PDB file of C-alpha atoms in Angstrom:
ATOM      1  CA  ALA A1395      19.761 -17.930 -22.421  1.00  0.00           C
ATOM      2  CA  GLU A1396      19.624 -18.014 -18.671  1.00  0.00           C
ATOM      3  CA  ASP A1397      16.872 -15.409 -18.782  1.00  0.00           C
ATOM      4  CA  GLY A1398      14.863 -17.533 -21.164  1.00  0.00           C
ATOM      5  CA  ALA A1399      15.314 -20.637 -19.020  1.00  0.00           C
ATOM      6  CA  MET A1400      14.148 -18.786 -15.970  1.00  0.00           C
ATOM      7  CA  ARG A1401      11.116 -17.392 -17.713  1.00  0.00           C
ATOM      8  CA  THR A1402      10.154 -20.811 -19.051  1.00  0.00           C
ATOM      9  CA  ALA A1403      10.502 -22.321 -15.612  1.00  0.00           C
ATOM     10  CA  TRP A1404       8.185 -19.699 -14.236  1.00  0.00           C
ATOM     11  CA  GLN A1405       5.761 -19.304 -17.070  1.00  0.00           C
ATOM     12  CA  GLY A1406       5.487 -22.842 -18.314  1.00  0.00           C
ATOM     13  CA  LYS A1407       3.745 -22.661 -21.684  1.00  0.00           C
ATOM     14  CA  ALA A1408       4.038 -19.397 -23.567  1.00  0.00           C
ATOM     15  CA  GLY A1409       2.070 -16.502 -22.187  1.00  0.00           C
ATOM     16  CA  ARG A1410       0.957 -18.046 -18.929  1.00  0.00           C
ATOM     17  CA  SER A1411       1.442 -16.145 -15.720  1.00  0.00           C
ATOM     18  CA  PRO A1412       3.536 -17.686 -12.910  1.00  0.00           C
ATOM     19  CA  LEU A1413       0.325 -18.214 -10.995  1.00  0.00           C
ATOM     20  CA  GLN A1414      -1.383 -20.145 -13.799  1.00  0.00           C
ATOM     21  CA  ALA A1415       1.624 -22.403 -14.195  1.00  0.00           C
ATOM     22  CA  LEU A1416       1.493 -23.170 -10.484  1.00  0.00           C
ATOM     23  CA  TYR A1417      -2.254 -23.659 -10.509  1.00  0.00           C
ATOM     24  CA  GLU A1418      -1.980 -26.252 -13.237  1.00  0.00           C
ATOM     25  CA  SER A1419       0.733 -28.202 -11.514  1.00  0.00           C
ATOM     26  CA  ASP A1420      -0.126 -30.903  -8.992  1.00  0.00           C
ATOM     27  CA  GLN A1421       1.450 -28.764  -6.321  1.00  0.00           C
ATOM     28  CA  PHE A1422      -1.779 -26.935  -5.563  1.00  0.00           C
ATOM     29  CA  GLU A1423      -5.247 -28.322  -5.287  1.00  0.00           C
ATOM     30  CA  GLN A1424      -8.044 -25.890  -6.068  1.00  0.00           C
ATOM     31  CA  SER A1425      -8.863 -24.290  -2.764  1.00  0.00           C
ATOM     32  CA  SER A1426     -11.345 -21.745  -1.488  1.00  0.00           C
ATOM     33  CA  LEU A1427      -8.427 -19.373  -1.009  1.00  0.00           C
ATOM     34  CA  GLN A1428      -7.535 -19.670  -4.691  1.00  0.00           C
ATOM     35  CA  ALA A1429     -11.115 -18.865  -5.605  1.00  0.00           C
ATOM     36  CA  VAL A1430     -11.003 -15.762  -3.387  1.00  0.00           C
ATOM     37  CA  HIS A1431      -7.842 -14.539  -5.095  1.00  0.00           C
ATOM     38  CA  GLN A1432      -9.261 -15.271  -8.521  1.00  0.00           C
ATOM     39  CA  GLN A1433     -12.300 -13.123  -7.655  1.00  0.00           C
ATOM     40  CA  ARG A1434     -10.117 -10.273  -6.399  1.00  0.00           C
ATOM     41  CA  ARG A1435      -8.082 -10.301  -9.618  1.00  0.00           C
ATOM     42  CA  GLU A1436     -11.178 -10.390 -11.785  1.00  0.00           C
ATOM     43  CA  LEU A1437     -12.809  -7.513  -9.929  1.00  0.00           C
ATOM     44  CA  LEU A1438      -9.615  -5.473 -10.189  1.00  0.00           C
ATOM     45  CA  SER A1439      -9.407  -6.145 -13.907  1.00  0.00           C
ATOM     46  CA  ASN A1440     -13.078  -5.225 -14.458  1.00  0.00           C
ATOM     47  CA  VAL A1441     -12.750  -1.939 -12.556  1.00  0.00           C
ATOM     48  CA  CYS A1442      -9.548  -1.083 -14.450  1.00  0.00           C
ATOM     49  CA  ASN A1443     -11.255  -1.731 -17.788  1.00  0.00           C
ATOM     50  CA  ARG A1444     -14.199   0.377 -16.770  1.00  0.00           C
ATOM     51  CA  TYR A1445     -12.387   3.405 -15.371  1.00  0.00           C
ATOM     52  CA  THR A1446      -9.088   3.670 -17.203  1.00  0.00           C
ATOM     53  CA  ARG A1447      -9.505   4.955 -20.720  1.00  0.00           C
ATOM     54  CA  LYS A1448      -5.910   4.906 -21.840  1.00  0.00           C
ATOM     55  CA  ARG A1449      -3.173   2.573 -20.654  1.00  0.00           C
ATOM     56  CA  ARG A1450      -0.051   4.619 -20.159  1.00  0.00           C
ATOM     57  CA  LEU A1451       3.456   3.201 -20.083  1.00  0.00           C
ATOM     58  CA  LEU A1452       5.224   2.646 -16.788  1.00  0.00           C
ATOM     59  CA  ARG A1453       8.117   4.942 -15.983  1.00  0.00           C
ATOM     60  CA  PRO A1454      11.016   3.834 -13.748  1.00  0.00           C
ATOM     61  CA  ASP A1455       9.729   6.326 -11.166  1.00  0.00           C
ATOM     62  CA  ASP A1456       6.464   4.335 -10.963  1.00  0.00           C
ATOM     63  CA  LEU A1457       8.408   1.283  -9.795  1.00  0.00           C
ATOM     64  CA  ARG A1458      10.018   2.646  -6.629  1.00  0.00           C
ATOM     65  CA  HIS A1459       7.561   0.754  -4.433  1.00  0.00           C
ATOM     66  CA  LEU A1460       8.102  -2.630  -6.072  1.00  0.00           C
ATOM     67  CA  VAL A1461      10.560  -4.636  -3.981  1.00  0.00           C
ATOM     68  CA  VAL A1462      12.415  -7.389  -5.871  1.00  0.00           C
ATOM     69  CA  ASP A1463      13.318 -10.873  -4.661  1.00  0.00           C
ATOM     70  CA  ASP A1464      15.362 -12.455  -7.463  1.00  0.00           C
ATOM     71  CA  THR A1465      15.870 -15.660  -5.486  1.00  0.00           C
ATOM     72  CA  HIS A1466      12.175 -16.549  -5.357  1.00  0.00           C
ATOM     73  CA  GLY A1467      11.012 -14.613  -8.429  1.00  0.00           C
ATOM     74  CA  LEU A1468       8.885 -12.242  -6.387  1.00  0.00           C
ATOM     75  CA  LEU A1469       7.769  -8.606  -6.719  1.00  0.00           C
ATOM     76  CA  TYR A1470       6.063  -6.906  -3.766  1.00  0.00           C
ATOM     77  CA  CYS A1471       4.532  -3.451  -4.002  1.00  0.00           C
ATOM     78  CA  TYR A1472       4.650  -2.004  -0.494  1.00  0.00           C
ATOM     79  CA  VAL A1473       1.900   0.259   0.778  1.00  0.00           C
ATOM     80  CA  PRO A1474       2.645   2.132   4.030  1.00  0.00           C
ATOM     81  CA  LYS A1475       0.199   1.367   6.863  1.00  0.00           C
ATOM     82  CA  VAL A1476      -0.615  -2.069   5.391  1.00  0.00           C
ATOM     83  CA  ALA A1477       1.816  -4.311   7.315  1.00  0.00           C
ATOM     84  CA  CYS A1478       4.630  -3.061   5.094  1.00  0.00           C
ATOM     85  CA  THR A1479       7.267  -3.125   7.869  1.00  0.00           C
ATOM     86  CA  ASN A1480       6.677  -6.833   8.435  1.00  0.00           C
ATOM     87  CA  TRP A1481       6.584  -7.553   4.708  1.00  0.00           C
ATOM     88  CA  LYS A1482       9.892  -5.732   4.240  1.00  0.00           C
ATOM     89  CA  ARG A1483      11.341  -7.809   7.087  1.00  0.00           C
ATOM     90  CA  VAL A1484      10.131 -10.994   5.381  1.00  0.00           C
ATOM     91  CA  MET A1485      11.593  -9.834   2.058  1.00  0.00           C
ATOM     92  CA  MET A1486      14.938  -9.238   3.816  1.00  0.00           C
ATOM     93  CA  VAL A1487      14.834 -12.824   5.109  1.00  0.00           C
ATOM     94  CA  LEU A1488      13.928 -14.153   1.641  1.00  0.00           C
ATOM     95  CA  THR A1489      16.651 -12.182  -0.159  1.00  0.00           C
ATOM     96  CA  GLY A1490      19.300 -12.237   2.581  1.00  0.00           C
ATOM     97  CA  GLN A1491      21.056 -15.512   1.659  1.00  0.00           C
ATOM     98  CA  GLY A1492      20.718 -16.751   5.216  1.00  0.00           C
ATOM     99  CA  LYS A1493      21.872 -13.498   6.824  1.00  0.00           C
ATOM    100  CA  TYR A1494      18.504 -13.159   8.573  1.00  0.00           C
ATOM    101  CA  ARG A1495      16.445 -16.056   9.878  1.00  0.00           C
ATOM    102  CA  ASP A1496      13.589 -14.514  11.815  1.00  0.00           C
ATOM    103  CA  PRO A1497      11.780 -11.420  10.472  1.00  0.00           C
ATOM    104  CA  LEU A1498      11.080 -10.169  13.990  1.00  0.00           C
ATOM    105  CA  GLU A1499      14.801 -10.038  14.796  1.00  0.00           C
ATOM    106  CA  ILE A1500      15.139  -7.240  12.233  1.00  0.00           C
ATOM    107  CA  PRO A1501      14.568  -3.808  13.864  1.00  0.00           C
ATOM    108  CA  ALA A1502      11.726  -1.843  12.255  1.00  0.00           C
ATOM    109  CA  ASN A1503      13.987   1.065  11.285  1.00  0.00           C
ATOM    110  CA  GLU A1504      16.385  -1.333   9.538  1.00  0.00           C
ATOM    111  CA  ALA A1505      13.524  -2.729   7.454  1.00  0.00           C
ATOM    112  CA  HIS A1506      13.003   0.763   6.022  1.00  0.00           C
ATOM    113  CA  VAL A1507      16.655   1.400   5.085  1.00  0.00           C
ATOM    114  CA  SER A1508      16.377   1.566   1.305  1.00  0.00           C
ATOM    115  CA  SER A1509      19.737  -0.089   0.619  1.00  0.00           C
ATOM    116  CA  ASN A1510      18.579  -3.293   2.366  1.00  0.00           C
ATOM    117  CA  LEU A1511      16.167  -4.150  -0.434  1.00  0.00           C
ATOM    118  CA  HIS A1512      16.238  -3.639  -4.203  1.00  0.00           C
ATOM    119  CA  THR A1513      13.340  -1.967  -5.968  1.00  0.00           C
ATOM    120  CA  LEU A1514      12.393  -2.525  -9.586  1.00  0.00           C
ATOM    121  CA  SER A1515      13.278   1.078 -10.507  1.00  0.00           C
ATOM    122  CA  GLU A1516      16.980   0.205 -10.045  1.00  0.00           C
ATOM    123  CA  TYR A1517      16.998  -2.256 -12.957  1.00  0.00           C
ATOM    124  CA  SER A1518      17.458  -1.707 -16.711  1.00  0.00           C
ATOM    125  CA  ILE A1519      14.385  -1.634 -18.991  1.00  0.00           C
ATOM    126  CA  PRO A1520      14.915  -5.220 -20.302  1.00  0.00           C
ATOM    127  CA  GLU A1521      15.452  -6.475 -16.720  1.00  0.00           C
ATOM    128  CA  ILE A1522      12.307  -4.648 -15.586  1.00  0.00           C
ATOM    129  CA  ASN A1523      10.237  -6.144 -18.394  1.00  0.00           C
ATOM    130  CA  HIS A1524      11.543  -9.626 -17.703  1.00  0.00           C
ATOM    131  CA  ARG A1525      10.640  -9.392 -14.025  1.00  0.00           C
ATOM    132  CA  LEU A1526       7.196  -7.900 -14.675  1.00  0.00           C
ATOM    133  CA  ARG A1527       6.475 -10.709 -17.120  1.00  0.00           C
ATOM    134  CA  SER A1528       7.750 -13.666 -15.201  1.00  0.00           C
ATOM    135  CA  TYR A1529       7.827 -12.958 -11.445  1.00  0.00           C
ATOM    136  CA  LEU A1530       4.956 -13.441  -9.034  1.00  0.00           C
ATOM    137  CA  LYS A1531       3.610  -9.964  -8.254  1.00  0.00           C
ATOM    138  CA  PHE A1532       1.676  -9.146  -5.098  1.00  0.00           C
ATOM    139  CA  ILE A1533       0.271  -6.212  -3.186  1.00  0.00           C
ATOM    140  CA  PHE A1534      -1.462  -5.748   0.172  1.00  0.00           C
ATOM    141  CA  VAL A1535      -4.339  -3.308   0.584  1.00  0.00           C
ATOM    142  CA  ARG A1536      -6.521  -2.024   3.415  1.00  0.00           C
ATOM    143  CA  GLU A1537      -9.836  -0.217   3.870  1.00  0.00           C
ATOM    144  CA  PRO A1538      -8.805   3.253   2.585  1.00  0.00           C
ATOM    145  CA  PHE A1539     -10.131   5.453   5.425  1.00  0.00           C
ATOM    146  CA  GLU A1540      -8.855   3.047   8.079  1.00  0.00           C
ATOM    147  CA  ARG A1541      -5.428   3.291   6.447  1.00  0.00           C
ATOM    148  CA  LEU A1542      -5.749   7.098   6.326  1.00  0.00           C
ATOM    149  CA  VAL A1543      -6.641   7.386  10.020  1.00  0.00           C
ATOM    150  CA  SER A1544      -3.818   4.977  10.848  1.00  0.00           C
ATOM    151  CA  ALA A1545      -1.390   7.261   8.973  1.00  0.00           C
ATOM    152  CA  TYR A1546      -2.751  10.353  10.715  1.00  0.00           C
ATOM    153  CA  ARG A1547      -2.479   8.757  14.171  1.00  0.00           C
ATOM    154  CA  ASN A1548       1.039   7.525  13.527  1.00  0.00           C
ATOM    155  CA  LYS A1549       2.451  10.660  11.923  1.00  0.00           C
ATOM    156  CA  PHE A1550       0.635  13.456  13.752  1.00  0.00           C
ATOM    157  CA  THR A1551      -0.308  12.196  17.228  1.00  0.00           C
ATOM    158  CA  ARG A1552       2.941  10.449  18.221  1.00  0.00           C
ATOM    159  CA  SER A1553       5.422  12.742  19.915  1.00  0.00           C
ATOM    160  CA  TYR A1554       8.445  10.991  18.370  1.00  0.00           C
ATOM    161  CA  ASN A1555       7.467  11.834  14.773  1.00  0.00           C
ATOM    162  CA  THR A1556       9.023  15.290  14.889  1.00  0.00           C
ATOM    163  CA  ALA A1557      10.191  15.110  11.254  1.00  0.00           C
ATOM    164  CA  PHE A1558       6.566  14.834  10.090  1.00  0.00           C
ATOM    165  CA  HIS A1559       5.431  17.566  12.493  1.00  0.00           C
ATOM    166  CA  LYS A1560       8.055  19.944  11.089  1.00  0.00           C
ATOM    167  CA  ARG A1561       7.683  18.922   7.439  1.00  0.00           C
ATOM    168  CA  TYR A1562       3.887  18.685   7.195  1.00  0.00           C
ATOM    169  CA  GLY A1563       2.361  19.740  10.527  1.00  0.00           C
ATOM    170  CA  THR A1564       3.649  23.320  10.459  1.00  0.00           C
ATOM    171  CA  LYS A1565       2.370  23.806   6.887  1.00  0.00           C
ATOM    172  CA  ILE A1566      -1.049  22.288   7.683  1.00  0.00           C
ATOM    173  CA  ILE A1567      -1.484  24.520  10.740  1.00  0.00           C
ATOM    174  CA  ARG A1568      -0.319  27.632   8.894  1.00  0.00           C
ATOM    175  CA  ARG A1569      -2.841  27.087   6.108  1.00  0.00           C
ATOM    176  CA  HIS A1570      -5.793  25.493   7.814  1.00  0.00           C
ATOM    177  CA  ARG A1571      -6.001  26.862  11.371  1.00  0.00           C
ATOM    178  CA  GLN A1572      -7.444  30.235  12.189  1.00  0.00           C
ATOM    179  CA  GLU A1573      -5.202  32.239  14.492  1.00  0.00           C
ATOM    180  CA  PRO A1574      -2.649  29.516  15.289  1.00  0.00           C
ATOM    181  CA  SER A1575      -0.323  30.066  18.238  1.00  0.00           C
ATOM    182  CA  ASP A1576       3.370  30.722  17.648  1.00  0.00           C
ATOM    183  CA  ARG A1577       4.163  27.418  19.352  1.00  0.00           C
ATOM    184  CA  ALA A1578       1.869  25.463  16.989  1.00  0.00           C
ATOM    185  CA  LEU A1579       3.371  27.201  13.960  1.00  0.00           C
ATOM    186  CA  GLU A1580       6.857  26.345  15.105  1.00  0.00           C
ATOM    187  CA  ARG A1581       6.313  22.760  16.243  1.00  0.00           C
ATOM    188  CA  GLY A1582       3.393  21.487  14.143  1.00  0.00           C
ATOM    189  CA  ASP A1583       2.773  18.699  16.650  1.00  0.00           C
ATOM    190  CA  ASP A1584      -0.947  19.149  17.362  1.00  0.00           C
ATOM    191  CA  VAL A1585      -2.575  18.834  13.920  1.00  0.00           C
ATOM    192  CA  ARG A1586      -6.270  17.986  14.238  1.00  0.00           C
ATOM    193  CA  PHE A1587      -7.738  15.309  11.965  1.00  0.00           C
ATOM    194  CA  GLU A1588     -10.099  17.892  10.482  1.00  0.00           C
ATOM    195  CA  GLU A1589      -7.124  20.076   9.500  1.00  0.00           C
ATOM    196  CA  PHE A1590      -5.403  17.056   7.947  1.00  0.00           C
ATOM    197  CA  VAL A1591      -8.545  16.460   5.826  1.00  0.00           C
ATOM    198  CA  TYR A1592      -8.558  20.116   4.684  1.00  0.00           C
ATOM    199  CA  TYR A1593      -4.903  19.748   3.717  1.00  0.00           C
ATOM    200  CA  LEU A1594      -5.610  16.610   1.643  1.00  0.00           C
ATOM    201  CA  LEU A1595      -8.466  18.342  -0.180  1.00  0.00           C
ATOM    202  CA  ASP A1596      -6.676  21.661  -0.741  1.00  0.00           C
ATOM    203  CA  PRO A1597      -5.887  21.908  -4.500  1.00  0.00           C
ATOM    204  CA  ARG A1598      -2.547  23.538  -3.664  1.00  0.00           C
ATOM    205  CA  THR A1599      -1.335  20.415  -1.849  1.00  0.00           C
ATOM    206  CA  GLN A1600      -0.949  18.163  -4.888  1.00  0.00           C
ATOM    207  CA  ARG A1601       0.016  21.032  -7.157  1.00  0.00           C
ATOM    208  CA  GLU A1602       3.057  21.670  -4.985  1.00  0.00           C
ATOM    209  CA  GLU A1603       4.210  18.064  -4.560  1.00  0.00           C
ATOM    210  CA  PRO A1604       2.880  14.486  -4.688  1.00  0.00           C
ATOM    211  CA  PHE A1605       1.156  13.160  -1.575  1.00  0.00           C
ATOM    212  CA  ASN A1606       3.426  11.552   0.993  1.00  0.00           C
ATOM    213  CA  GLU A1607       3.416   7.761   0.548  1.00  0.00           C
ATOM    214  CA  HIS A1608       1.624   7.277   3.884  1.00  0.00           C
ATOM    215  CA  TRP A1609      -1.546   8.899   2.570  1.00  0.00           C
ATOM    216  CA  GLU A1610      -1.068   8.505  -1.177  1.00  0.00           C
ATOM    217  CA  ARG A1611      -3.737   6.352  -2.849  1.00  0.00           C
ATOM    218  CA  VAL A1612      -2.749   2.720  -3.441  1.00  0.00           C
ATOM    219  CA  HIS A1613      -3.526   2.990  -7.148  1.00  0.00           C
ATOM    220  CA  SER A1614      -1.023   5.878  -7.399  1.00  0.00           C
ATOM    221  CA  LEU A1615       1.697   3.976  -5.526  1.00  0.00           C
ATOM    222  CA  CYS A1616       1.354   0.556  -7.145  1.00  0.00           C
ATOM    223  CA  HIS A1617      -0.421   1.150 -10.498  1.00  0.00           C
ATOM    224  CA  PRO A1618      -2.634  -1.951 -10.369  1.00  0.00           C
ATOM    225  CA  CYS A1619      -4.203  -1.147 -13.742  1.00  0.00           C
ATOM    226  CA  ILE A1620      -0.790  -1.299 -15.468  1.00  0.00           C
ATOM    227  CA  VAL A1621       1.011  -3.907 -13.345  1.00  0.00           C
ATOM    228  CA  HIS A1622      -1.028  -7.121 -13.327  1.00  0.00           C
ATOM    229  CA  TYR A1623      -0.794  -8.375  -9.760  1.00  0.00           C
ATOM    230  CA  ASP A1624      -1.113 -12.129  -9.281  1.00  0.00           C
ATOM    231  CA  VAL A1625      -2.166 -11.816  -5.655  1.00  0.00           C
ATOM    232  CA  VAL A1626      -4.066  -8.984  -3.983  1.00  0.00           C
ATOM    233  CA  GLY A1627      -3.664  -9.537  -0.248  1.00  0.00           C
ATOM    234  CA  LYS A1628      -5.843  -7.734   2.261  1.00  0.00           C
ATOM    235  CA  TYR A1629      -5.004  -6.387   5.692  1.00  0.00           C
ATOM    236  CA  GLU A1630      -8.249  -7.929   6.919  1.00  0.00           C
ATOM    237  CA  THR A1631      -7.025 -11.426   5.958  1.00  0.00           C
ATOM    238  CA  LEU A1632      -3.329 -10.700   6.434  1.00  0.00           C
ATOM    239  CA  ALA A1633      -2.118 -13.957   8.015  1.00  0.00           C
ATOM    240  CA  GLU A1634      -3.761 -16.360   5.543  1.00  0.00           C
ATOM    241  CA  ASP A1635      -2.904 -14.249   2.487  1.00  0.00           C
ATOM    242  CA  ALA A1636       0.722 -13.916   3.625  1.00  0.00           C
ATOM    243  CA  ASN A1637       1.057 -17.679   4.155  1.00  0.00           C
ATOM    244  CA  TYR A1638      -0.531 -18.296   0.765  1.00  0.00           C
ATOM    245  CA  ILE A1639       2.079 -16.140  -0.983  1.00  0.00           C
ATOM    246  CA  LEU A1640       5.002 -17.732   0.869  1.00  0.00           C
ATOM    247  CA  GLN A1641       3.659 -21.140  -0.106  1.00  0.00           C
ATOM    248  CA  LEU A1642       3.179 -20.115  -3.750  1.00  0.00           C
ATOM    249  CA  VAL A1643       6.812 -19.093  -4.181  1.00  0.00           C
ATOM    250  CA  GLY A1644       8.148 -22.119  -2.344  1.00  0.00           C
ATOM    251  CA  ALA A1645       9.711 -20.134   0.476  1.00  0.00           C
ATOM    252  CA  ASP A1646      11.458 -22.175   3.143  1.00  0.00           C
ATOM    253  CA  THR A1647       8.846 -23.413   5.624  1.00  0.00           C
ATOM    254  CA  SER A1648      10.843 -21.845   8.456  1.00  0.00           C
ATOM    255  CA  VAL A1649      10.001 -18.373   7.058  1.00  0.00           C
ATOM    256  CA  LYS A1650       6.856 -17.250   8.838  1.00  0.00           C
ATOM    257  CA  PHE A1651       5.021 -13.973   8.443  1.00  0.00           C
ATOM    258  CA  PRO A1652       5.029 -12.283  11.893  1.00  0.00           C
ATOM    259  CA  SER A1653       1.651 -12.432  13.580  1.00  0.00           C
ATOM    260  CA  SER A1654       0.373  -9.047  14.676  1.00  0.00           C
ATOM    261  CA  SER A1655       0.314  -8.387  18.393  1.00  0.00           C
ATOM    262  CA  LYS A1656      -0.538  -4.709  18.124  1.00  0.00           C
ATOM    263  CA  THR A1657      -3.309  -3.599  20.424  1.00  0.00           C
ATOM    264  CA  THR A1658      -3.092  -0.005  19.239  1.00  0.00           C
ATOM    265  CA  ARG A1659      -4.068  -0.772  15.675  1.00  0.00           C
ATOM    266  CA  THR A1660      -6.652   1.444  13.984  1.00  0.00           C
ATOM    267  CA  THR A1661     -10.047  -0.254  13.728  1.00  0.00           C
ATOM    268  CA  ASP A1662     -13.289   0.539  11.933  1.00  0.00           C
ATOM    269  CA  ASP A1663     -14.897   1.854  15.147  1.00  0.00           C
ATOM    270  CA  MET A1664     -11.945   4.111  15.811  1.00  0.00           C
ATOM    271  CA  THR A1665     -12.045   5.411  12.218  1.00  0.00           C
ATOM    272  CA  ALA A1666     -15.760   6.198  12.623  1.00  0.00           C
ATOM    273  CA  GLN A1667     -14.953   8.363  15.670  1.00  0.00           C
ATOM    274  CA  PHE A1668     -12.454  10.430  13.670  1.00  0.00           C
ATOM    275  CA  PHE A1669     -15.076  11.092  10.998  1.00  0.00           C
ATOM    276  CA  GLN A1670     -17.762  12.234  13.465  1.00  0.00           C
ATOM    277  CA  ASP A1671     -16.581  15.839  13.324  1.00  0.00           C
ATOM    278  CA  ILE A1672     -16.065  15.950   9.551  1.00  0.00           C
ATOM    279  CA  SER A1673     -19.012  17.559   7.751  1.00  0.00           C
ATOM    280  CA  PRO A1674     -20.898  15.530   5.096  1.00  0.00           C
ATOM    281  CA  PHE A1675     -19.578  17.951   2.460  1.00  0.00           C
ATOM    282  CA  TYR A1676     -15.949  17.142   3.305  1.00  0.00           C
ATOM    283  CA  GLN A1677     -16.712  13.461   3.853  1.00  0.00           C
ATOM    284  CA  ARG A1678     -17.986  13.217   0.297  1.00  0.00           C
ATOM    285  CA  ARG A1679     -15.017  15.093  -1.163  1.00  0.00           C
ATOM    286  CA  LEU A1680     -12.587  12.904   0.751  1.00  0.00           C
ATOM    287  CA  PHE A1681     -14.418   9.765  -0.341  1.00  0.00           C
ATOM    288  CA  ASN A1682     -14.132  10.931  -3.965  1.00  0.00           C
ATOM    289  CA  LEU A1683     -10.390  11.428  -3.485  1.00  0.00           C
ATOM    290  CA  TYR A1684      -9.978   7.780  -2.403  1.00  0.00           C
ATOM    291  CA  LYS A1685     -12.827   6.384  -4.501  1.00  0.00           C
ATOM    292  CA  MET A1686     -10.643   4.424  -6.935  1.00  0.00           C
ATOM    293  CA  ASP A1687      -9.073   2.468  -4.067  1.00  0.00           C
ATOM    294  CA  TYR A1688     -12.560   1.641  -2.777  1.00  0.00           C
ATOM    295  CA  LEU A1689     -13.620   0.394  -6.207  1.00  0.00           C
ATOM    296  CA  LEU A1690     -10.446  -1.454  -7.219  1.00  0.00           C
ATOM    297  CA  PHE A1691     -10.167  -3.418  -4.009  1.00  0.00           C
ATOM    298  CA  ASN A1692     -13.859  -4.008  -3.354  1.00  0.00           C
ATOM    299  CA  TYR A1693     -14.382  -1.982  -0.178  1.00  0.00           C
ATOM    300  CA  SER A1694     -17.894  -0.689   0.429  1.00  0.00           C
ATOM    301  CA  ILE A1695     -18.734   2.890   1.431  1.00  0.00           C
ATOM    302  CA  PRO A1696     -18.272   3.048   5.225  1.00  0.00           C
ATOM    303  CA  SER A1697     -21.597   2.972   7.092  1.00  0.00           C
ATOM    304  CA  TYR A1698     -20.522   5.868   9.344  1.00  0.00           C
ATOM    305  CA  LEU A1699     -20.256   8.324   6.426  1.00  0.00           C
ATOM    306  CA  ARG A1700     -23.149  10.769   6.007  1.00  0.00           C
ATOM    307  CA  ILE A1701     -22.914  11.085   2.233  1.00  0.00           C
ATOM    308  CA  ARG A1702     -25.845   9.045   0.955  1.00  0.00           C
TER     309      ARG A1702
END
């Protein structure tokens, strides 16, 4: 009974999404921001209808990236390299029953401790279905190659990421560098971007194991053609989209999404520099690998690519 009451509170009349119920209440006046989000949802839906022949069923394993906030009726699919540390911090504040007040007081490494947040895969099938039906679902996306270069810079050019150097760097160098030195084979800490691209495009890579979440495609992490997201936030409009979501779920006004102060963040110009040394042949193949993310989230082909 409680379940039913909760769903009715969220869904209003039968079959309406949480967002529609909120739209139709006096709480929100039609705004330009709403129109933007409506357009993003429509485009996503159109692309899904066009490119996905058969809708498959979700498996619990597909739901490991969906973070649950039962207090505010919220589901967030986190995508690494798209402000996910700050979103996890905010989710810890929202779900923490007052334990945390300020997202920025939470250390970054603590935000990534899996036991600090619940994911949808931990729930029973009826509980999963209830939450998918009645919670507000959101995702944040970013220009795919900018996200890819950001992942490369973070995981392969920072000296402290030794776990990634050992786990992936040594394998990449062994397979994709001619005559590597013994030191490079042992440490894996000097992977070139070009070698990283070869690794991504090597058919053996995905045969052996799924991509690491930092370079996996968003559509493979969050399944936006099966899970109907109410809000598609973008890294490019992070602050306003984040505030919009917090407002939609009636979060306490003291909860603020941290503003970014990073000066090292990967930009379009920086991404273009990384692609200078990649041949048009490999540029095209890499674009095809990430093409669905470009289409689903309305990003145009980068002007620096030589694939026209």
